[in-house]
């Protein structure tokens, strides 16, 4: 299970506008135990990526957003076209 918690108002709005709330559990108010050191919550790990890897990840991520919600196509079609034709 993936939970998103502690999002700013703007990030919460973006998650909802993109339809991501269908895939994750949104925790809009943090429970007291989430701030303690005994919490099972863990952040995302970061890794080094080449520019080509970043580009492929961006294309894949935006294609997945379109799969999640067809309304996202109008939001990202120009970006996807640009990224796919950029070489």
Short mmCIF file of N, CA, C and O in Angstrom, two decimals:
data_model
loop_
_atom_site.label_atom_id
_atom_site.label_comp_id
_atom_site.label_asym_id
_atom_site.label_seq_id
_atom_site.Cartn_x
_atom_site.Cartn_y
_atom_site.Cartn_z
N UNK A 1 0.85 -1.18 0.00
CA UNK A 1 0.00 0.00 0.00
C UNK A 1 0.88 1.23 0.00
O UNK A 1 1.86 1.31 0.74
N UNK A 2 0.54 2.17 -0.84
CA UNK A 2 1.27 3.44 -0.88
C UNK A 2 0.38 4.51 -0.29
O UNK A 2 -0.78 4.65 -0.67
N UNK A 3 0.93 5.25 0.66
CA UNK A 3 0.23 6.36 1.28
C UNK A 3 1.00 7.63 1.00
O UNK A 3 2.22 7.66 1.12
N UNK A 4 0.28 8.65 0.64
CA UNK A 4 0.87 9.99 0.51
C UNK A 4 0.36 10.80 1.68
O UNK A 4 -0.85 10.95 1.88
N UNK A 5 1.29 11.30 2.47
CA UNK A 5 0.89 12.09 3.63
C UNK A 5 1.76 13.33 3.74
O UNK A 5 2.86 13.38 3.22
N UNK A 6 1.21 14.31 4.38
CA UNK A 6 1.96 15.54 4.60
C UNK A 6 2.11 16.38 3.34
O UNK A 6 3.04 17.17 3.23
N UNK A 7 1.20 16.20 2.36
CA UNK A 7 1.28 16.97 1.13
C UNK A 7 0.84 18.41 1.38
O UNK A 7 -0.10 18.65 2.15
N UNK A 8 1.49 19.33 0.70
CA UNK A 8 1.04 20.72 0.76
C UNK A 8 -0.30 20.81 0.04
O UNK A 8 -0.69 19.90 -0.71
N UNK A 9 -1.00 21.88 0.25
CA UNK A 9 -2.30 22.06 -0.42
C UNK A 9 -2.15 21.97 -1.93
O UNK A 9 -2.97 21.35 -2.61
N UNK A 10 -1.10 22.56 -2.47
CA UNK A 10 -0.88 22.55 -3.92
C UNK A 10 -0.61 21.13 -4.42
O UNK A 10 -1.16 20.71 -5.45
N UNK A 11 0.24 20.37 -3.72
CA UNK A 11 0.53 19.01 -4.15
C UNK A 11 -0.70 18.11 -4.02
O UNK A 11 -0.94 17.26 -4.87
N UNK A 12 -1.51 18.31 -3.00
CA UNK A 12 -2.74 17.55 -2.84
C UNK A 12 -3.68 17.85 -4.00
O UNK A 12 -4.28 16.93 -4.57
N UNK A 13 -3.78 19.10 -4.38
CA UNK A 13 -4.61 19.49 -5.52
C UNK A 13 -4.11 18.82 -6.81
O UNK A 13 -4.90 18.30 -7.60
N UNK A 14 -2.79 18.81 -7.02
CA UNK A 14 -2.23 18.17 -8.21
C UNK A 14 -2.51 16.68 -8.24
O UNK A 14 -2.89 16.13 -9.28
N UNK A 15 -2.35 16.00 -7.11
CA UNK A 15 -2.62 14.56 -7.02
C UNK A 15 -4.06 14.28 -7.42
O UNK A 15 -4.34 13.38 -8.20
N UNK A 16 -4.98 15.08 -6.90
CA UNK A 16 -6.39 14.87 -7.20
C UNK A 16 -6.72 15.23 -8.65
O UNK A 16 -7.49 14.52 -9.31
N UNK A 17 -6.13 16.30 -9.17
CA UNK A 17 -6.40 16.70 -10.56
C UNK A 17 -5.88 15.69 -11.57
O UNK A 17 -6.43 15.56 -12.66
N UNK A 18 -4.82 14.97 -11.21
CA UNK A 18 -4.24 13.98 -12.12
C UNK A 18 -4.86 12.59 -11.95
O UNK A 18 -4.55 11.67 -12.70
N UNK A 19 -5.74 12.44 -10.98
CA UNK A 19 -6.40 11.16 -10.78
C UNK A 19 -5.57 10.15 -9.99
O UNK A 19 -5.91 8.97 -9.94
N UNK A 20 -4.49 10.61 -9.36
CA UNK A 20 -3.61 9.70 -8.64
C UNK A 20 -4.24 9.15 -7.36
O UNK A 20 -3.79 8.13 -6.85
N UNK A 21 -5.29 9.80 -6.88
CA UNK A 21 -5.94 9.30 -5.67
C UNK A 21 -6.57 7.93 -5.91
O UNK A 21 -6.87 7.22 -4.96
N UNK A 22 -6.70 7.52 -7.16
CA UNK A 22 -7.22 6.18 -7.47
C UNK A 22 -6.17 5.10 -7.19
O UNK A 22 -6.51 3.93 -7.08
N UNK A 23 -4.91 5.49 -7.13
CA UNK A 23 -3.82 4.53 -6.98
C UNK A 23 -3.20 4.49 -5.59
O UNK A 23 -2.52 3.54 -5.25
N UNK A 24 -3.38 5.55 -4.84
CA UNK A 24 -2.73 5.66 -3.54
C UNK A 24 -3.76 6.01 -2.47
O UNK A 24 -4.87 6.44 -2.78
N UNK A 25 -3.38 5.83 -1.24
CA UNK A 25 -4.19 6.24 -0.11
C UNK A 25 -3.71 7.62 0.32
O UNK A 25 -2.55 7.77 0.72
N UNK A 26 -4.58 8.61 0.24
CA UNK A 26 -4.21 9.96 0.67
C UNK A 26 -4.50 10.12 2.15
O UNK A 26 -5.59 9.83 2.62
N UNK A 27 -3.50 10.56 2.88
CA UNK A 27 -3.65 10.84 4.31
C UNK A 27 -3.51 12.35 4.44
O UNK A 27 -2.41 12.88 4.39
N UNK A 28 -4.66 13.02 4.56
CA UNK A 28 -4.64 14.48 4.55
C UNK A 28 -4.27 15.08 5.90
O UNK A 28 -3.77 16.18 5.97
N UNK A 29 -4.51 14.34 6.98
CA UNK A 29 -4.06 14.79 8.29
C UNK A 29 -3.14 13.72 8.86
O UNK A 29 -3.45 12.53 8.81
N UNK A 30 -2.02 14.14 9.36
CA UNK A 30 -1.02 13.21 9.87
C UNK A 30 -1.42 12.69 11.25
O UNK A 30 -1.69 13.48 12.16
N UNK A 31 -1.46 11.36 11.40
CA UNK A 31 -1.68 10.82 12.75
C UNK A 31 -0.45 11.08 13.61
O UNK A 31 0.65 11.24 13.10
N UNK A 32 -0.64 11.13 14.91
CA UNK A 32 0.47 11.41 15.83
C UNK A 32 1.62 10.43 15.65
O UNK A 32 2.78 10.80 15.71
N UNK A 33 1.31 9.13 15.39
CA UNK A 33 2.38 8.14 15.28
C UNK A 33 3.22 8.34 14.02
O UNK A 33 4.33 7.86 13.94
N UNK A 34 2.72 9.06 13.02
CA UNK A 34 3.50 9.28 11.80
C UNK A 34 4.68 10.20 12.06
O UNK A 34 5.66 10.18 11.32
N UNK A 35 4.60 10.98 13.11
CA UNK A 35 5.70 11.90 13.41
C UNK A 35 6.68 11.31 14.41
O UNK A 35 7.72 11.89 14.67
N UNK A 36 6.35 10.14 14.95
CA UNK A 36 7.26 9.54 15.92
C UNK A 36 8.32 8.70 15.21
O UNK A 36 8.16 8.32 14.06
N UNK A 37 9.36 8.38 15.90
CA UNK A 37 10.45 7.59 15.31
C UNK A 37 10.05 6.14 15.12
O UNK A 37 10.69 5.42 14.37
N UNK A 38 8.97 5.67 15.75
CA UNK A 38 8.52 4.29 15.61
C UNK A 38 7.64 4.06 14.40
O UNK A 38 7.13 2.97 14.20
N UNK A 39 7.43 5.07 13.57
CA UNK A 39 6.55 4.95 12.41
C UNK A 39 7.11 3.98 11.38
O UNK A 39 8.31 3.86 11.19
N UNK A 40 6.22 3.27 10.69
CA UNK A 40 6.63 2.36 9.62
C UNK A 40 6.75 3.09 8.29
O UNK A 40 7.13 2.50 7.30
N UNK A 41 6.40 4.35 8.25
CA UNK A 41 6.48 5.12 7.02
C UNK A 41 7.93 5.31 6.61
O UNK A 41 8.81 5.48 7.45
N UNK A 42 8.18 5.23 5.32
CA UNK A 42 9.53 5.47 4.83
C UNK A 42 9.47 6.32 3.57
O UNK A 42 8.53 6.24 2.80
N UNK A 43 10.47 7.14 3.39
CA UNK A 43 10.53 8.00 2.23
C UNK A 43 11.05 7.26 1.02
O UNK A 43 11.43 6.09 1.09
N UNK A 44 11.07 7.96 -0.10
CA UNK A 44 11.58 7.38 -1.33
C UNK A 44 13.09 7.49 -1.39
O UNK A 44 13.67 8.48 -0.94
N UNK A 45 13.73 6.48 -1.92
CA UNK A 45 15.18 6.53 -2.14
C UNK A 45 15.45 7.22 -3.47
O UNK A 45 14.69 7.09 -4.42
N UNK A 46 16.56 7.93 -3.52
CA UNK A 46 16.93 8.58 -4.77
C UNK A 46 18.10 7.82 -5.39
O UNK A 46 18.86 7.16 -4.71
N UNK A 47 18.21 7.92 -6.69
CA UNK A 47 19.31 7.27 -7.40
C UNK A 47 19.78 8.19 -8.52
O UNK A 47 19.03 9.00 -9.02
N UNK A 48 21.03 8.05 -8.87
CA UNK A 48 21.59 8.83 -9.96
C UNK A 48 21.06 8.29 -11.28
O UNK A 48 20.97 7.08 -11.47
N UNK A 49 20.71 9.19 -12.20
CA UNK A 49 20.23 8.80 -13.51
C UNK A 49 20.92 9.63 -14.58
O UNK A 49 21.21 10.80 -14.37
N UNK A 50 21.13 8.99 -15.74
CA UNK A 50 21.65 9.73 -16.88
C UNK A 50 20.51 10.58 -17.45
O UNK A 50 19.34 10.37 -17.13
N UNK A 51 20.85 11.51 -18.30
CA UNK A 51 19.82 12.35 -18.94
C UNK A 51 18.86 11.49 -19.75
O UNK A 51 17.65 11.74 -19.75
N UNK A 52 19.36 10.47 -20.43
CA UNK A 52 18.51 9.58 -21.22
C UNK A 52 17.55 8.81 -20.31
O UNK A 52 16.37 8.65 -20.64
N UNK A 53 18.04 8.34 -19.17
CA UNK A 53 17.18 7.64 -18.22
C UNK A 53 16.10 8.56 -17.67
O UNK A 53 14.94 8.15 -17.51
N UNK A 54 16.47 9.80 -17.39
CA UNK A 54 15.50 10.78 -16.89
C UNK A 54 14.41 11.03 -17.93
O UNK A 54 13.22 11.10 -17.61
N UNK A 55 14.83 11.17 -19.19
CA UNK A 55 13.88 11.42 -20.27
C UNK A 55 12.92 10.24 -20.42
O UNK A 55 11.70 10.43 -20.53
N UNK A 56 13.43 9.02 -20.41
CA UNK A 56 12.57 7.83 -20.52
C UNK A 56 11.61 7.75 -19.33
O UNK A 56 10.45 7.38 -19.48
N UNK A 57 12.10 8.09 -18.15
CA UNK A 57 11.25 8.07 -16.96
C UNK A 57 10.13 9.11 -17.08
O UNK A 57 8.98 8.83 -16.77
N UNK A 58 10.47 10.31 -17.56
CA UNK A 58 9.46 11.35 -17.74
C UNK A 58 8.39 10.94 -18.74
O UNK A 58 7.20 11.14 -18.51
N UNK A 59 8.82 10.36 -19.86
CA UNK A 59 7.87 9.90 -20.87
C UNK A 59 6.97 8.83 -20.27
O UNK A 59 5.74 8.89 -20.38
N UNK A 60 7.56 7.84 -19.62
CA UNK A 60 6.78 6.76 -19.02
C UNK A 60 5.81 7.25 -17.97
O UNK A 60 4.65 6.81 -17.91
N UNK A 61 6.26 8.17 -17.13
CA UNK A 61 5.42 8.70 -16.07
C UNK A 61 4.21 9.43 -16.64
O UNK A 61 3.08 9.23 -16.19
N UNK A 62 4.44 10.24 -17.67
CA UNK A 62 3.33 10.99 -18.26
C UNK A 62 2.41 10.08 -19.07
O UNK A 62 1.19 10.30 -19.09
N UNK A 63 2.95 9.06 -19.70
CA UNK A 63 2.09 8.09 -20.38
C UNK A 63 1.23 7.35 -19.37
O UNK A 63 0.05 7.08 -19.63
N UNK A 64 1.79 7.03 -18.21
CA UNK A 64 1.01 6.38 -17.17
C UNK A 64 -0.09 7.29 -16.62
O UNK A 64 -1.19 6.82 -16.31
N UNK A 65 0.20 8.59 -16.50
CA UNK A 65 -0.83 9.53 -16.06
C UNK A 65 -2.00 9.56 -17.04
O UNK A 65 -3.16 9.68 -16.64
N UNK A 66 -1.71 9.43 -18.33
CA UNK A 66 -2.76 9.40 -19.35
C UNK A 66 -3.57 8.10 -19.22
O UNK A 66 -4.79 8.09 -19.37
N UNK A 67 -2.89 6.99 -18.92
CA UNK A 67 -3.59 5.71 -18.74
C UNK A 67 -4.51 5.76 -17.52
O UNK A 67 -5.58 5.16 -17.52
N UNK A 68 -4.09 6.46 -16.48
CA UNK A 68 -4.88 6.57 -15.26
C UNK A 68 -6.17 7.34 -15.51
O UNK A 68 -7.23 6.99 -15.02
N UNK A 69 -6.05 8.41 -16.30
CA UNK A 69 -7.21 9.28 -16.55
C UNK A 69 -7.08 9.86 -17.95
O UNK A 69 -6.15 10.62 -18.23
N UNK A 70 -8.01 9.51 -18.83
CA UNK A 70 -7.97 9.99 -20.22
C UNK A 70 -7.93 11.51 -20.33
O UNK A 70 -7.40 12.05 -21.30
N UNK A 71 -8.47 12.20 -19.34
CA UNK A 71 -8.47 13.66 -19.36
C UNK A 71 -7.05 14.23 -19.28
O UNK A 71 -6.82 15.38 -19.63
N UNK A 72 -6.10 13.43 -18.82
CA UNK A 72 -4.72 13.89 -18.74
C UNK A 72 -4.05 14.01 -20.10
O UNK A 72 -3.03 14.68 -20.23
N UNK A 73 -4.61 13.36 -21.13
CA UNK A 73 -4.01 13.44 -22.46
C UNK A 73 -3.93 14.88 -22.94
O UNK A 73 -2.89 15.31 -23.43
N UNK A 74 -5.00 15.63 -22.77
CA UNK A 74 -4.99 17.03 -23.21
C UNK A 74 -3.98 17.86 -22.43
O UNK A 74 -3.43 18.84 -22.94
N UNK A 75 -3.69 17.45 -21.20
CA UNK A 75 -2.74 18.18 -20.37
C UNK A 75 -1.30 17.91 -20.78
O UNK A 75 -0.43 18.76 -20.62
N UNK A 76 -1.03 16.69 -21.29
CA UNK A 76 0.36 16.28 -21.49
C UNK A 76 0.73 15.93 -22.93
O UNK A 76 1.88 15.59 -23.19
N UNK A 77 -0.21 16.03 -23.88
CA UNK A 77 0.10 15.61 -25.24
C UNK A 77 1.24 16.43 -25.85
O UNK A 77 2.11 15.86 -26.53
N UNK A 78 1.28 17.72 -25.61
CA UNK A 78 2.36 18.55 -26.17
C UNK A 78 3.71 18.18 -25.55
O UNK A 78 4.72 18.08 -26.25
N UNK A 79 3.74 17.97 -24.26
CA UNK A 79 4.97 17.59 -23.58
C UNK A 79 5.46 16.23 -24.08
O UNK A 79 6.65 16.06 -24.37
N UNK A 80 4.55 15.26 -24.20
CA UNK A 80 4.94 13.94 -24.68
C UNK A 80 5.48 14.02 -26.11
O UNK A 80 6.49 13.39 -26.43
N UNK A 81 4.81 14.78 -26.94
CA UNK A 81 5.28 14.94 -28.32
C UNK A 81 6.68 15.55 -28.33
O UNK A 81 7.57 15.09 -29.04
N UNK A 82 6.90 16.56 -27.51
CA UNK A 82 8.21 17.22 -27.44
C UNK A 82 9.29 16.24 -26.96
O UNK A 82 10.35 16.13 -27.56
N UNK A 83 9.01 15.53 -25.86
CA UNK A 83 10.01 14.62 -25.31
C UNK A 83 10.34 13.48 -26.27
O UNK A 83 11.50 13.06 -26.37
N UNK A 84 9.35 12.97 -26.97
CA UNK A 84 9.57 11.86 -27.88
C UNK A 84 10.32 12.29 -29.14
O UNK A 84 11.02 11.48 -29.75
N UNK A 85 10.18 13.54 -29.53
CA UNK A 85 10.83 14.02 -30.75
C UNK A 85 12.16 14.71 -30.47
O UNK A 85 12.86 15.09 -31.40
N UNK A 86 12.49 14.88 -29.22
CA UNK A 86 13.72 15.57 -28.83
C UNK A 86 14.90 14.61 -28.94
O UNK A 86 14.96 13.59 -28.27
N UNK A 87 15.82 14.88 -29.80
CA UNK A 87 17.05 14.08 -29.92
C UNK A 87 18.16 14.88 -30.54
O UNK A 87 18.05 15.82 -31.16
#
